[in-house]
Amino acid sequence: VYKRQLFLWVFGDNVEARLGSIRYIFFYLFCGIAADLMHAVFSGFSKVPVVGASGAISGVLGAYYVLFPGAMVKTLVPYGIFFGTVEIPAVAFIGIWFIYQLVYGLLSFATKCGVAFWAHVGGFIAGYLIARAIRPRGFRGPRVVRFIIRA
C-alpha cells in the first residue's frame, strides 16, 4: 500500500501540474478503468476481487514516462547494511518497473497470485498512450531538467 502512495506522491503531482487538475482527474479515472478492463481480459475467471488504485497509479507512471523523459529520480540503494541515494533517469526506473510488471503478469498464468499485474500493465499502457496523444510536438521535458542532465 505504501509503495503505491509513494509512487503517486513522486510522479503524480508532476503529471497533474502538466495536465491541470480537472483533466488529471478524468485521466486518472480513465486509467483505472482501462486497468480493470485489462485485468478482466487476462484474469477474467479469477475469484480474487480487485481492490485498489494501483492500475490508475500505473497510468500516472505511463504518462510521466512520456511527459518527463529527461527527469531524474533519487533512489534509495542498499550498500551492505547501509543505505545511500543515487539519481537514475526516470525512464530507466519506470521502464524497469514496467518490465517487472509484465514478467510477473506472464508468470501469473502459471501460478495463483493475489496481485493484479495485468491491471498495472493496462493502466501503464493507457497512461502512456494518452500522454503521447496530448503531448505537444517537440516537447522534451522541463528545460531545467534538460540543463542539469547536459551539465
mmCIF file with all atom_site columns, C-alpha atoms in Angstrom:
data_model
loop_
_atom_site.group_PDB
_atom_site.id
_atom_site.type_symbol
_atom_site.label_atom_id
_atom_site.label_alt_id
_atom_site.label_comp_id
_atom_site.label_asym_id
_atom_site.label_entity_id
_atom_site.label_seq_id
_atom_site.pdbx_PDB_ins_code
_atom_site.Cartn_x
_atom_site.Cartn_y
_atom_site.Cartn_z
_atom_site.occupancy
_atom_site.B_iso_or_equiv
_atom_site.pdbx_formal_charge
_atom_site.auth_seq_id
_atom_site.auth_comp_id
_atom_site.auth_asym_id
_atom_site.auth_atom_id
_atom_site.pdbx_PDB_model_num
ATOM 1   C CA . VAL A 1 1   ? 0.000   0.000   0.000   1.00 0.00 ? 1   VAL A CA 1
ATOM 2   C CA . TYR A 1 2   ? 2.702   2.478   0.961   1.00 0.00 ? 2   TYR A CA 1
ATOM 3   C CA . LYS A 1 3   ? 4.685   1.880   -2.242  1.00 0.00 ? 3   LYS A CA 1
ATOM 4   C CA . ARG A 1 4   ? 1.686   2.900   -4.362  1.00 0.00 ? 4   ARG A CA 1
ATOM 5   C CA . GLN A 1 5   ? 1.217   6.043   -2.302  1.00 0.00 ? 5   GLN A CA 1
ATOM 6   C CA . LEU A 1 6   ? 4.904   6.850   -2.675  1.00 0.00 ? 6   LEU A CA 1
ATOM 7   C CA . PHE A 1 7   ? 4.727   6.415   -6.466  1.00 0.00 ? 7   PHE A CA 1
ATOM 8   C CA . LEU A 1 8   ? 1.699   8.703   -6.618  1.00 0.00 ? 8   LEU A CA 1
ATOM 9   C CA . TRP A 1 9   ? 3.458   11.274  -4.425  1.00 0.00 ? 9   TRP A CA 1
ATOM 10  C CA . VAL A 1 10  ? 6.656   11.248  -6.506  1.00 0.00 ? 10  VAL A CA 1
ATOM 11  C CA . PHE A 1 11  ? 5.183   11.130  -10.002 1.00 0.00 ? 11  PHE A CA 1
ATOM 12  C CA . GLY A 1 12  ? 1.552   12.218  -9.655  1.00 0.00 ? 12  GLY A CA 1
ATOM 13  C CA . ASP A 1 13  ? 2.000   15.879  -8.794  1.00 0.00 ? 13  ASP A CA 1
ATOM 14  C CA . ASN A 1 14  ? 4.137   16.495  -11.883 1.00 0.00 ? 14  ASN A CA 1
ATOM 15  C CA . VAL A 1 15  ? 1.633   14.837  -14.192 1.00 0.00 ? 15  VAL A CA 1
ATOM 16  C CA . GLU A 1 16  ? -1.201  16.761  -12.542 1.00 0.00 ? 16  GLU A CA 1
ATOM 17  C CA . ALA A 1 17  ? 0.696   20.035  -12.979 1.00 0.00 ? 17  ALA A CA 1
ATOM 18  C CA . ARG A 1 18  ? 1.183   19.242  -16.670 1.00 0.00 ? 18  ARG A CA 1
ATOM 19  C CA . LEU A 1 19  ? -2.433  18.205  -17.329 1.00 0.00 ? 19  LEU A CA 1
ATOM 20  C CA . GLY A 1 20  ? -4.253  20.519  -14.950 1.00 0.00 ? 20  GLY A CA 1
ATOM 21  C CA . SER A 1 21  ? -6.376  19.324  -12.049 1.00 0.00 ? 21  SER A CA 1
ATOM 22  C CA . ILE A 1 22  ? -9.618  18.690  -13.946 1.00 0.00 ? 22  ILE A CA 1
ATOM 23  C CA . ARG A 1 23  ? -8.004  16.832  -16.842 1.00 0.00 ? 23  ARG A CA 1
ATOM 24  C CA . TYR A 1 24  ? -5.890  14.889  -14.341 1.00 0.00 ? 24  TYR A CA 1
ATOM 25  C CA . ILE A 1 25  ? -8.973  13.595  -12.513 1.00 0.00 ? 25  ILE A CA 1
ATOM 26  C CA . PHE A 1 26  ? -10.503 12.301  -15.741 1.00 0.00 ? 26  PHE A CA 1
ATOM 27  C CA . PHE A 1 27  ? -7.137  10.911  -16.863 1.00 0.00 ? 27  PHE A CA 1
ATOM 28  C CA . TYR A 1 28  ? -6.704  9.092   -13.537 1.00 0.00 ? 28  TYR A CA 1
ATOM 29  C CA . LEU A 1 29  ? -10.201 7.614   -13.627 1.00 0.00 ? 29  LEU A CA 1
ATOM 30  C CA . PHE A 1 30  ? -9.832  6.522   -17.261 1.00 0.00 ? 30  PHE A CA 1
ATOM 31  C CA . CYS A 1 31  ? -6.518  4.799   -16.482 1.00 0.00 ? 31  CYS A CA 1
ATOM 32  C CA . GLY A 1 32  ? -8.195  2.979   -13.600 1.00 0.00 ? 32  GLY A CA 1
ATOM 33  C CA . ILE A 1 33  ? -10.994 1.767   -15.872 1.00 0.00 ? 33  ILE A CA 1
ATOM 34  C CA . ALA A 1 34  ? -8.504  0.686   -18.557 1.00 0.00 ? 34  ALA A CA 1
ATOM 35  C CA . ALA A 1 35  ? -6.523  -1.178  -15.891 1.00 0.00 ? 35  ALA A CA 1
ATOM 36  C CA . ASP A 1 36  ? -9.628  -3.018  -14.708 1.00 0.00 ? 36  ASP A CA 1
ATOM 37  C CA . LEU A 1 37  ? -10.519 -3.970  -18.280 1.00 0.00 ? 37  LEU A CA 1
ATOM 38  C CA . MET A 1 38  ? -7.021  -5.328  -18.939 1.00 0.00 ? 38  MET A CA 1
ATOM 39  C CA . HIS A 1 39  ? -7.163  -7.307  -15.711 1.00 0.00 ? 39  HIS A CA 1
ATOM 40  C CA . ALA A 1 40  ? -10.577 -8.697  -16.675 1.00 0.00 ? 40  ALA A CA 1
ATOM 41  C CA . VAL A 1 41  ? -9.287  -9.789  -20.090 1.00 0.00 ? 41  VAL A CA 1
ATOM 42  C CA . PHE A 1 42  ? -6.289  -11.654 -18.677 1.00 0.00 ? 42  PHE A CA 1
ATOM 43  C CA . SER A 1 43  ? -7.770  -12.777 -15.348 1.00 0.00 ? 43  SER A CA 1
ATOM 44  C CA . GLY A 1 44  ? -11.483 -12.835 -16.103 1.00 0.00 ? 44  GLY A CA 1
ATOM 45  C CA . PHE A 1 45  ? -12.149 -16.124 -14.345 1.00 0.00 ? 45  PHE A CA 1
ATOM 46  C CA . SER A 1 46  ? -10.304 -15.245 -11.177 1.00 0.00 ? 46  SER A CA 1
ATOM 47  C CA . LYS A 1 47  ? -12.316 -15.426 -7.983  1.00 0.00 ? 47  LYS A CA 1
ATOM 48  C CA . VAL A 1 48  ? -9.963  -12.963 -6.286  1.00 0.00 ? 48  VAL A CA 1
ATOM 49  C CA . PRO A 1 49  ? -11.509 -9.481  -6.074  1.00 0.00 ? 49  PRO A CA 1
ATOM 50  C CA . VAL A 1 50  ? -9.557  -6.493  -7.350  1.00 0.00 ? 50  VAL A CA 1
ATOM 51  C CA . VAL A 1 51  ? -9.423  -3.648  -4.865  1.00 0.00 ? 51  VAL A CA 1
ATOM 52  C CA . GLY A 1 52  ? -7.225  -0.583  -5.049  1.00 0.00 ? 52  GLY A CA 1
ATOM 53  C CA . ALA A 1 53  ? -5.937  2.166   -7.263  1.00 0.00 ? 53  ALA A CA 1
ATOM 54  C CA . SER A 1 54  ? -2.673  0.638   -8.431  1.00 0.00 ? 54  SER A CA 1
ATOM 55  C CA . GLY A 1 55  ? -3.849  0.431   -12.051 1.00 0.00 ? 55  GLY A CA 1
ATOM 56  C CA . ALA A 1 56  ? -4.635  4.148   -12.117 1.00 0.00 ? 56  ALA A CA 1
ATOM 57  C CA . ILE A 1 57  ? -1.307  4.935   -10.457 1.00 0.00 ? 57  ILE A CA 1
ATOM 58  C CA . SER A 1 58  ? 0.360   2.844   -13.157 1.00 0.00 ? 58  SER A CA 1
ATOM 59  C CA . GLY A 1 59  ? -1.305  5.138   -15.689 1.00 0.00 ? 59  GLY A CA 1
ATOM 60  C CA . VAL A 1 60  ? 0.352   8.076   -13.969 1.00 0.00 ? 60  VAL A CA 1
ATOM 61  C CA . LEU A 1 61  ? 3.716   6.316   -14.383 1.00 0.00 ? 61  LEU A CA 1
ATOM 62  C CA . GLY A 1 62  ? 2.987   5.774   -18.081 1.00 0.00 ? 62  GLY A CA 1
ATOM 63  C CA . ALA A 1 63  ? 2.232   9.476   -18.525 1.00 0.00 ? 63  ALA A CA 1
ATOM 64  C CA . TYR A 1 64  ? 5.325   10.501  -16.572 1.00 0.00 ? 64  TYR A CA 1
ATOM 65  C CA . TYR A 1 65  ? 7.431   8.262   -18.827 1.00 0.00 ? 65  TYR A CA 1
ATOM 66  C CA . VAL A 1 66  ? 6.236   10.273  -21.839 1.00 0.00 ? 66  VAL A CA 1
ATOM 67  C CA . LEU A 1 67  ? 5.956   13.776  -20.387 1.00 0.00 ? 67  LEU A CA 1
ATOM 68  C CA . PHE A 1 68  ? 9.219   13.884  -18.427 1.00 0.00 ? 68  PHE A CA 1
ATOM 69  C CA . PRO A 1 69  ? 11.777  11.839  -20.374 1.00 0.00 ? 69  PRO A CA 1
ATOM 70  C CA . GLY A 1 70  ? 14.777  13.723  -19.021 1.00 0.00 ? 70  GLY A CA 1
ATOM 71  C CA . ALA A 1 71  ? 13.812  13.697  -15.347 1.00 0.00 ? 71  ALA A CA 1
ATOM 72  C CA . MET A 1 72  ? 15.951  12.022  -12.711 1.00 0.00 ? 72  MET A CA 1
ATOM 73  C CA . VAL A 1 73  ? 14.686  10.067  -9.707  1.00 0.00 ? 73  VAL A CA 1
ATOM 74  C CA . LYS A 1 74  ? 16.588  9.879   -6.435  1.00 0.00 ? 74  LYS A CA 1
ATOM 75  C CA . THR A 1 75  ? 16.545  6.236   -5.396  1.00 0.00 ? 75  THR A CA 1
ATOM 76  C CA . LEU A 1 76  ? 17.474  4.562   -2.113  1.00 0.00 ? 76  LEU A CA 1
ATOM 77  C CA . VAL A 1 77  ? 20.126  1.876   -2.698  1.00 0.00 ? 77  VAL A CA 1
ATOM 78  C CA . PRO A 1 78  ? 21.487  -0.610  -0.139  1.00 0.00 ? 78  PRO A CA 1
ATOM 79  C CA . TYR A 1 79  ? 25.259  -0.712  0.377   1.00 0.00 ? 79  TYR A CA 1
ATOM 80  C CA . GLY A 1 80  ? 25.645  -3.740  2.616   1.00 0.00 ? 80  GLY A CA 1
ATOM 81  C CA . ILE A 1 81  ? 23.971  -2.793  5.883   1.00 0.00 ? 81  ILE A CA 1
ATOM 82  C CA . PHE A 1 82  ? 23.927  0.911   4.980   1.00 0.00 ? 82  PHE A CA 1
ATOM 83  C CA . PHE A 1 83  ? 21.753  2.820   2.538   1.00 0.00 ? 83  PHE A CA 1
ATOM 84  C CA . GLY A 1 84  ? 22.590  5.639   0.185   1.00 0.00 ? 84  GLY A CA 1
ATOM 85  C CA . THR A 1 85  ? 20.874  7.507   -2.607  1.00 0.00 ? 85  THR A CA 1
ATOM 86  C CA . VAL A 1 86  ? 21.667  7.641   -6.276  1.00 0.00 ? 86  VAL A CA 1
ATOM 87  C CA . GLU A 1 87  ? 19.966  9.561   -9.077  1.00 0.00 ? 87  GLU A CA 1
ATOM 88  C CA . ILE A 1 88  ? 18.857  7.496   -12.055 1.00 0.00 ? 88  ILE A CA 1
ATOM 89  C CA . PRO A 1 89  ? 16.866  8.501   -15.138 1.00 0.00 ? 89  PRO A CA 1
ATOM 90  C CA . ALA A 1 90  ? 13.127  8.268   -14.514 1.00 0.00 ? 90  ALA A CA 1
ATOM 91  C CA . VAL A 1 91  ? 12.640  6.452   -17.820 1.00 0.00 ? 91  VAL A CA 1
ATOM 92  C CA . ALA A 1 92  ? 15.020  3.713   -16.630 1.00 0.00 ? 92  ALA A CA 1
ATOM 93  C CA . PHE A 1 93  ? 13.317  3.445   -13.231 1.00 0.00 ? 93  PHE A CA 1
ATOM 94  C CA . ILE A 1 94  ? 9.825   3.311   -14.752 1.00 0.00 ? 94  ILE A CA 1
ATOM 95  C CA . GLY A 1 95  ? 10.953  1.068   -17.623 1.00 0.00 ? 95  GLY A CA 1
ATOM 96  C CA . ILE A 1 96  ? 12.393  -1.499  -15.218 1.00 0.00 ? 96  ILE A CA 1
ATOM 97  C CA . TRP A 1 97  ? 9.229   -1.299  -13.129 1.00 0.00 ? 97  TRP A CA 1
ATOM 98  C CA . PHE A 1 98  ? 7.066   -1.928  -16.228 1.00 0.00 ? 98  PHE A CA 1
ATOM 99  C CA . ILE A 1 99  ? 9.155   -4.912  -17.335 1.00 0.00 ? 99  ILE A CA 1
ATOM 100 C CA . TYR A 1 100 ? 8.823   -6.313  -13.814 1.00 0.00 ? 100 TYR A CA 1
ATOM 101 C CA . GLN A 1 101 ? 5.011   -5.998  -14.023 1.00 0.00 ? 101 GLN A CA 1
ATOM 102 C CA . LEU A 1 102 ? 4.920   -7.602  -17.469 1.00 0.00 ? 102 LEU A CA 1
ATOM 103 C CA . VAL A 1 103 ? 7.123   -10.558 -16.479 1.00 0.00 ? 103 VAL A CA 1
ATOM 104 C CA . TYR A 1 104 ? 5.154   -11.237 -13.314 1.00 0.00 ? 104 TYR A CA 1
ATOM 105 C CA . GLY A 1 105 ? 1.924   -10.863 -15.277 1.00 0.00 ? 105 GLY A CA 1
ATOM 106 C CA . LEU A 1 106 ? 3.102   -13.601 -17.621 1.00 0.00 ? 106 LEU A CA 1
ATOM 107 C CA . LEU A 1 107 ? 4.191   -15.748 -14.679 1.00 0.00 ? 107 LEU A CA 1
ATOM 108 C CA . SER A 1 108 ? 0.784   -15.285 -13.075 1.00 0.00 ? 108 SER A CA 1
ATOM 109 C CA . PHE A 1 109 ? -0.716  -17.553 -15.751 1.00 0.00 ? 109 PHE A CA 1
ATOM 110 C CA . ALA A 1 110 ? 1.171   -20.482 -14.231 1.00 0.00 ? 110 ALA A CA 1
ATOM 111 C CA . THR A 1 111 ? 0.625   -19.594 -10.574 1.00 0.00 ? 111 THR A CA 1
ATOM 112 C CA . LYS A 1 112 ? -2.149  -18.219 -8.435  1.00 0.00 ? 112 LYS A CA 1
ATOM 113 C CA . CYS A 1 113 ? -1.229  -14.724 -7.378  1.00 0.00 ? 113 CYS A CA 1
ATOM 114 C CA . GLY A 1 114 ? -3.136  -12.073 -5.447  1.00 0.00 ? 114 GLY A CA 1
ATOM 115 C CA . VAL A 1 115 ? -1.530  -9.145  -7.292  1.00 0.00 ? 115 VAL A CA 1
ATOM 116 C CA . ALA A 1 116 ? -3.273  -7.678  -10.344 1.00 0.00 ? 116 ALA A CA 1
ATOM 117 C CA . PHE A 1 117 ? -0.161  -7.364  -12.509 1.00 0.00 ? 117 PHE A CA 1
ATOM 118 C CA . TRP A 1 118 ? -2.261  -7.094  -15.682 1.00 0.00 ? 118 TRP A CA 1
ATOM 119 C CA . ALA A 1 119 ? -4.100  -4.130  -14.178 1.00 0.00 ? 119 ALA A CA 1
ATOM 120 C CA . HIS A 1 120 ? -0.722  -2.451  -13.716 1.00 0.00 ? 120 HIS A CA 1
ATOM 121 C CA . VAL A 1 121 ? 0.218   -3.190  -17.331 1.00 0.00 ? 121 VAL A CA 1
ATOM 122 C CA . GLY A 1 122 ? -3.143  -1.961  -18.628 1.00 0.00 ? 122 GLY A CA 1
ATOM 123 C CA . GLY A 1 123 ? -3.043  1.240   -16.599 1.00 0.00 ? 123 GLY A CA 1
ATOM 124 C CA . PHE A 1 124 ? 0.508   1.980   -17.708 1.00 0.00 ? 124 PHE A CA 1
ATOM 125 C CA . ILE A 1 125 ? -0.326  1.449   -21.382 1.00 0.00 ? 125 ILE A CA 1
ATOM 126 C CA . ALA A 1 126 ? -3.411  3.679   -21.092 1.00 0.00 ? 126 ALA A CA 1
ATOM 127 C CA . GLY A 1 127 ? -1.416  6.455   -19.402 1.00 0.00 ? 127 GLY A CA 1
ATOM 128 C CA . TYR A 1 128 ? 1.391   6.151   -21.939 1.00 0.00 ? 128 TYR A CA 1
ATOM 129 C CA . LEU A 1 129 ? -0.972  6.354   -24.920 1.00 0.00 ? 129 LEU A CA 1
ATOM 130 C CA . ILE A 1 130 ? -2.974  9.268   -23.515 1.00 0.00 ? 130 ILE A CA 1
ATOM 131 C CA . ALA A 1 131 ? 0.196   11.222  -22.752 1.00 0.00 ? 131 ALA A CA 1
ATOM 132 C CA . ARG A 1 132 ? 1.516   10.555  -26.268 1.00 0.00 ? 132 ARG A CA 1
ATOM 133 C CA . ALA A 1 133 ? -1.750  11.854  -27.710 1.00 0.00 ? 133 ALA A CA 1
ATOM 134 C CA . ILE A 1 134 ? -1.794  15.080  -25.685 1.00 0.00 ? 134 ILE A CA 1
ATOM 135 C CA . ARG A 1 135 ? 1.932   15.853  -25.615 1.00 0.00 ? 135 ARG A CA 1
ATOM 136 C CA . PRO A 1 136 ? 2.816   18.990  -27.595 1.00 0.00 ? 136 PRO A CA 1
ATOM 137 C CA . ARG A 1 137 ? 5.045   18.459  -30.636 1.00 0.00 ? 137 ARG A CA 1
ATOM 138 C CA . GLY A 1 138 ? 8.720   18.767  -29.876 1.00 0.00 ? 138 GLY A CA 1
ATOM 139 C CA . PHE A 1 139 ? 8.132   18.547  -26.112 1.00 0.00 ? 139 PHE A CA 1
ATOM 140 C CA . ARG A 1 140 ? 11.242  17.139  -24.414 1.00 0.00 ? 140 ARG A CA 1
ATOM 141 C CA . GLY A 1 141 ? 10.554  17.711  -20.751 1.00 0.00 ? 141 GLY A CA 1
ATOM 142 C CA . PRO A 1 142 ? 11.234  20.634  -18.451 1.00 0.00 ? 142 PRO A CA 1
ATOM 143 C CA . ARG A 1 143 ? 14.067  22.917  -19.527 1.00 0.00 ? 143 ARG A CA 1
ATOM 144 C CA . VAL A 1 144 ? 15.694  22.898  -16.093 1.00 0.00 ? 144 VAL A CA 1
ATOM 145 C CA . VAL A 1 145 ? 15.909  19.105  -16.054 1.00 0.00 ? 145 VAL A CA 1
ATOM 146 C CA . ARG A 1 146 ? 17.425  19.008  -19.555 1.00 0.00 ? 146 ARG A CA 1
ATOM 147 C CA . PHE A 1 147 ? 20.018  21.612  -18.500 1.00 0.00 ? 147 PHE A CA 1
ATOM 148 C CA . ILE A 1 148 ? 21.037  19.628  -15.417 1.00 0.00 ? 148 ILE A CA 1
ATOM 149 C CA . ILE A 1 149 ? 21.461  16.423  -17.413 1.00 0.00 ? 149 ILE A CA 1
ATOM 150 C CA . ARG A 1 150 ? 23.693  18.104  -20.016 1.00 0.00 ? 150 ARG A CA 1
ATOM 151 C CA . ALA A 1 151 ? 25.933  19.677  -17.381 1.00 0.00 ? 151 ALA A CA 1
#
